[in-house]
Amino acid sequence: MLAASSNANTLDDYEEGTWTPIATSQTGSITSYASNGSYIKIGRTVFIRVEIALTNVGSAGGWLSVSGLPFTTASGERPFVALARENAATGNSFQVFGEANDTYFRVTALTNVGAITWTSGYGYVLTATYPSAN
């Protein structure tokens, strides 16, 4: 680990790793899924990559909530907004909303903040950048 520096231009806070995204649905429940995530944190800026494969959607409906972010988001209204892509059959895009002071985000339809496509075998992939609380 690098020693902390008083020079504002010295990079002394860098970390990278993996995390396990936890997927839940707004209504009903997902029977089974696979997920993986990776991150790079430079100072308070966090870059994430997420992949979620819905193996059996069960009774899931509404939006997709993904929790377990590696770092708590900063305060303020919606610290990040990004796009996700359905990666199997359609390639459709979806919007991502990160919440303030929390460790989760939502994936919703591009219009009306509504339901995503709940189909077994579909998968979602996204990258996002957000400011961390510390």
PDB file of C-alpha atoms in Angstrom:
ATOM      1  CA  MET A   1       0.000   0.000   0.000  1.00  0.00           C
ATOM      2  CA  LEU A   2       1.179   3.489  -0.800  1.00  0.00           C
ATOM      3  CA  ALA A   3       1.852   5.936   1.979  1.00  0.00           C
ATOM      4  CA  ALA A   4      -0.629   8.787   2.219  1.00  0.00           C
ATOM      5  CA  SER A   5       0.606  12.073   0.818  1.00  0.00           C
ATOM      6  CA  SER A   6      -0.314  15.677   1.528  1.00  0.00           C
ATOM      7  CA  ASN A   7       0.136  16.473  -2.177  1.00  0.00           C
ATOM      8  CA  ALA A   8      -3.360  16.630  -3.734  1.00  0.00           C
ATOM      9  CA  ASN A   9      -1.966  15.295  -7.030  1.00  0.00           C
ATOM     10  CA  THR A  10      -0.580  12.069  -5.543  1.00  0.00           C
ATOM     11  CA  LEU A  11      -2.602   8.918  -6.164  1.00  0.00           C
ATOM     12  CA  ASP A  12      -2.694   7.186  -2.783  1.00  0.00           C
ATOM     13  CA  ASP A  13      -6.148   5.561  -2.776  1.00  0.00           C
ATOM     14  CA  TYR A  14      -6.580   2.812  -5.377  1.00  0.00           C
ATOM     15  CA  GLU A  15      -8.340  -0.539  -4.987  1.00  0.00           C
ATOM     16  CA  GLU A  16      -9.807  -3.165  -7.277  1.00  0.00           C
ATOM     17  CA  GLY A  17     -11.695  -6.357  -6.604  1.00  0.00           C
ATOM     18  CA  THR A  18     -14.800  -8.427  -7.110  1.00  0.00           C
ATOM     19  CA  TRP A  19     -18.204  -8.465  -5.436  1.00  0.00           C
ATOM     20  CA  THR A  20     -21.355 -10.549  -5.670  1.00  0.00           C
ATOM     21  CA  PRO A  21     -24.430  -8.646  -6.873  1.00  0.00           C
ATOM     22  CA  ILE A  22     -27.659  -9.775  -5.148  1.00  0.00           C
ATOM     23  CA  ALA A  23     -30.685  -9.642  -7.471  1.00  0.00           C
ATOM     24  CA  THR A  24     -34.278  -9.222  -6.267  1.00  0.00           C
ATOM     25  CA  SER A  25     -37.466  -8.216  -8.043  1.00  0.00           C
ATOM     26  CA  GLN A  26     -39.881  -5.418  -7.192  1.00  0.00           C
ATOM     27  CA  THR A  27     -42.736  -7.946  -6.976  1.00  0.00           C
ATOM     28  CA  GLY A  28     -42.699 -11.728  -6.628  1.00  0.00           C
ATOM     29  CA  SER A  29     -39.357 -13.484  -6.428  1.00  0.00           C
ATOM     30  CA  ILE A  30     -36.575 -14.774  -8.660  1.00  0.00           C
ATOM     31  CA  THR A  31     -36.153 -18.557  -8.421  1.00  0.00           C
ATOM     32  CA  SER A  32     -32.518 -18.638  -9.566  1.00  0.00           C
ATOM     33  CA  TYR A  33     -29.855 -16.450 -11.150  1.00  0.00           C
ATOM     34  CA  ALA A  34     -26.084 -16.168 -11.479  1.00  0.00           C
ATOM     35  CA  SER A  35     -24.185 -12.928 -10.962  1.00  0.00           C
ATOM     36  CA  ASN A  36     -20.719 -11.469 -10.813  1.00  0.00           C
ATOM     37  CA  GLY A  37     -19.324  -8.015 -10.346  1.00  0.00           C
ATOM     38  CA  SER A  38     -15.993  -6.261 -10.374  1.00  0.00           C
ATOM     39  CA  TYR A  39     -14.899  -2.798  -9.293  1.00  0.00           C
ATOM     40  CA  ILE A  40     -12.089  -0.285  -9.339  1.00  0.00           C
ATOM     41  CA  LYS A  41     -12.050   2.489  -6.718  1.00  0.00           C
ATOM     42  CA  ILE A  42      -9.843   5.534  -7.191  1.00  0.00           C
ATOM     43  CA  GLY A  43     -10.246   8.009  -4.362  1.00  0.00           C
ATOM     44  CA  ARG A  44     -14.020   8.301  -3.907  1.00  0.00           C
ATOM     45  CA  THR A  45     -14.838   7.321  -7.520  1.00  0.00           C
ATOM     46  CA  VAL A  46     -16.052   3.741  -7.996  1.00  0.00           C
ATOM     47  CA  PHE A  47     -16.285   2.013 -11.386  1.00  0.00           C
ATOM     48  CA  ILE A  48     -18.432  -1.148 -11.403  1.00  0.00           C
ATOM     49  CA  ARG A  49     -19.181  -3.879 -13.932  1.00  0.00           C
ATOM     50  CA  VAL A  50     -22.126  -6.215 -13.322  1.00  0.00           C
ATOM     51  CA  GLU A  51     -23.458  -9.312 -15.081  1.00  0.00           C
ATOM     52  CA  ILE A  52     -26.689 -11.026 -14.024  1.00  0.00           C
ATOM     53  CA  ALA A  53     -28.064 -14.137 -15.757  1.00  0.00           C
ATOM     54  CA  LEU A  54     -31.678 -15.017 -14.955  1.00  0.00           C
ATOM     55  CA  THR A  55     -31.783 -18.802 -15.034  1.00  0.00           C
ATOM     56  CA  ASN A  56     -35.362 -19.070 -13.682  1.00  0.00           C
ATOM     57  CA  VAL A  57     -37.385 -15.884 -13.146  1.00  0.00           C
ATOM     58  CA  GLY A  58     -40.043 -17.604 -11.032  1.00  0.00           C
ATOM     59  CA  SER A  59     -42.761 -15.061 -10.183  1.00  0.00           C
ATOM     60  CA  ALA A  60     -40.532 -11.975 -10.561  1.00  0.00           C
ATOM     61  CA  GLY A  61     -42.046  -8.750 -11.841  1.00  0.00           C
ATOM     62  CA  GLY A  62     -41.474  -5.011 -11.913  1.00  0.00           C
ATOM     63  CA  TRP A  63     -37.973  -3.613 -11.782  1.00  0.00           C
ATOM     64  CA  LEU A  64     -34.765  -5.439 -10.895  1.00  0.00           C
ATOM     65  CA  SER A  65     -33.034  -4.376  -7.685  1.00  0.00           C
ATOM     66  CA  VAL A  66     -29.333  -5.167  -7.326  1.00  0.00           C
ATOM     67  CA  SER A  67     -27.762  -4.855  -3.880  1.00  0.00           C
ATOM     68  CA  GLY A  68     -24.346  -5.467  -2.403  1.00  0.00           C
ATOM     69  CA  LEU A  69     -22.451  -2.590  -4.024  1.00  0.00           C
ATOM     70  CA  PRO A  70     -18.840  -2.735  -2.838  1.00  0.00           C
ATOM     71  CA  PHE A  71     -19.014   0.820  -1.410  1.00  0.00           C
ATOM     72  CA  THR A  72     -21.890   2.913  -0.091  1.00  0.00           C
ATOM     73  CA  THR A  73     -22.969   5.632  -2.519  1.00  0.00           C
ATOM     74  CA  ALA A  74     -22.480   9.294  -1.647  1.00  0.00           C
ATOM     75  CA  SER A  75     -25.273  11.485  -0.356  1.00  0.00           C
ATOM     76  CA  GLY A  76     -27.252  13.629  -2.755  1.00  0.00           C
ATOM     77  CA  GLU A  77     -30.072  12.923  -5.142  1.00  0.00           C
ATOM     78  CA  ARG A  78     -29.415   9.908  -7.371  1.00  0.00           C
ATOM     79  CA  PRO A  79     -25.619   9.722  -7.216  1.00  0.00           C
ATOM     80  CA  PHE A  80     -25.561   7.742 -10.435  1.00  0.00           C
ATOM     81  CA  VAL A  81     -27.645   6.975 -13.485  1.00  0.00           C
ATOM     82  CA  ALA A  82     -26.451   4.496 -16.125  1.00  0.00           C
ATOM     83  CA  LEU A  83     -27.683   2.154 -18.846  1.00  0.00           C
ATOM     84  CA  ALA A  84     -27.941  -1.627 -18.737  1.00  0.00           C
ATOM     85  CA  ARG A  85     -28.266  -3.950 -21.716  1.00  0.00           C
ATOM     86  CA  GLU A  86     -30.236  -7.180 -21.924  1.00  0.00           C
ATOM     87  CA  ASN A  87     -27.559  -9.492 -23.205  1.00  0.00           C
ATOM     88  CA  ALA A  88     -29.360 -12.591 -24.501  1.00  0.00           C
ATOM     89  CA  ALA A  89     -32.242 -12.464 -26.927  1.00  0.00           C
ATOM     90  CA  THR A  90     -33.198  -8.822 -27.485  1.00  0.00           C
ATOM     91  CA  GLY A  91     -30.264  -6.576 -26.659  1.00  0.00           C
ATOM     92  CA  ASN A  92     -32.756  -4.002 -25.320  1.00  0.00           C
ATOM     93  CA  SER A  93     -31.456  -1.196 -23.109  1.00  0.00           C
ATOM     94  CA  PHE A  94     -32.664  -0.308 -19.610  1.00  0.00           C
ATOM     95  CA  GLN A  95     -31.959   2.538 -17.208  1.00  0.00           C
ATOM     96  CA  VAL A  96     -30.141   2.199 -13.889  1.00  0.00           C
ATOM     97  CA  PHE A  97     -30.760   4.401 -10.832  1.00  0.00           C
ATOM     98  CA  GLY A  98     -28.372   4.411  -7.887  1.00  0.00           C
ATOM     99  CA  GLU A  99     -29.794   5.595  -4.588  1.00  0.00           C
ATOM    100  CA  ALA A 100     -28.088   7.997  -2.156  1.00  0.00           C
ATOM    101  CA  ASN A 101     -26.324   6.633   0.933  1.00  0.00           C
ATOM    102  CA  ASP A 102     -27.038   3.042   0.007  1.00  0.00           C
ATOM    103  CA  THR A 103     -25.561  -0.139  -1.459  1.00  0.00           C
ATOM    104  CA  TYR A 104     -28.111  -0.933  -4.173  1.00  0.00           C
ATOM    105  CA  PHE A 105     -29.448   0.252  -7.514  1.00  0.00           C
ATOM    106  CA  ARG A 106     -32.518  -0.428  -9.659  1.00  0.00           C
ATOM    107  CA  VAL A 107     -32.745  -1.510 -13.289  1.00  0.00           C
ATOM    108  CA  THR A 108     -35.967  -0.327 -14.956  1.00  0.00           C
ATOM    109  CA  ALA A 109     -37.471   0.115 -18.402  1.00  0.00           C
ATOM    110  CA  LEU A 110     -36.282   3.200 -20.279  1.00  0.00           C
ATOM    111  CA  THR A 111     -39.783   4.647 -20.163  1.00  0.00           C
ATOM    112  CA  ASN A 112     -42.001   5.119 -17.115  1.00  0.00           C
ATOM    113  CA  VAL A 113     -39.464   3.602 -14.701  1.00  0.00           C
ATOM    114  CA  GLY A 114     -41.335   0.354 -15.209  1.00  0.00           C
ATOM    115  CA  ALA A 115     -40.831  -3.355 -15.472  1.00  0.00           C
ATOM    116  CA  ILE A 116     -37.846  -4.967 -17.125  1.00  0.00           C
ATOM    117  CA  THR A 117     -38.144  -8.030 -19.373  1.00  0.00           C
ATOM    118  CA  TRP A 118     -38.500 -10.995 -16.994  1.00  0.00           C
ATOM    119  CA  THR A 119     -37.621 -14.036 -19.110  1.00  0.00           C
ATOM    120  CA  SER A 120     -35.632 -17.074 -18.005  1.00  0.00           C
ATOM    121  CA  GLY A 121     -32.381 -17.235 -19.915  1.00  0.00           C
ATOM    122  CA  TYR A 122     -32.077 -13.457 -20.272  1.00  0.00           C
ATOM    123  CA  GLY A 123     -29.123 -11.656 -18.791  1.00  0.00           C
ATOM    124  CA  TYR A 124     -28.212  -8.068 -17.999  1.00  0.00           C
ATOM    125  CA  VAL A 125     -24.826  -6.394 -18.198  1.00  0.00           C
ATOM    126  CA  LEU A 126     -23.905  -2.879 -17.113  1.00  0.00           C
ATOM    127  CA  THR A 127     -21.057  -0.615 -16.194  1.00  0.00           C
ATOM    128  CA  ALA A 128     -21.494   2.452 -13.995  1.00  0.00           C
ATOM    129  CA  THR A 129     -19.457   5.020 -12.131  1.00  0.00           C
ATOM    130  CA  TYR A 130     -20.515   6.530  -8.844  1.00  0.00           C
ATOM    131  CA  PRO A 131     -19.098   8.612  -5.990  1.00  0.00           C
ATOM    132  CA  SER A 132     -18.653   6.676  -2.752  1.00  0.00           C
ATOM    133  CA  ALA A 133     -19.538   7.978   0.687  1.00  0.00           C
ATOM    134  CA  ASN A 134     -15.874   7.744   1.708  1.00  0.00           C
TER     135      ASN A 134
END
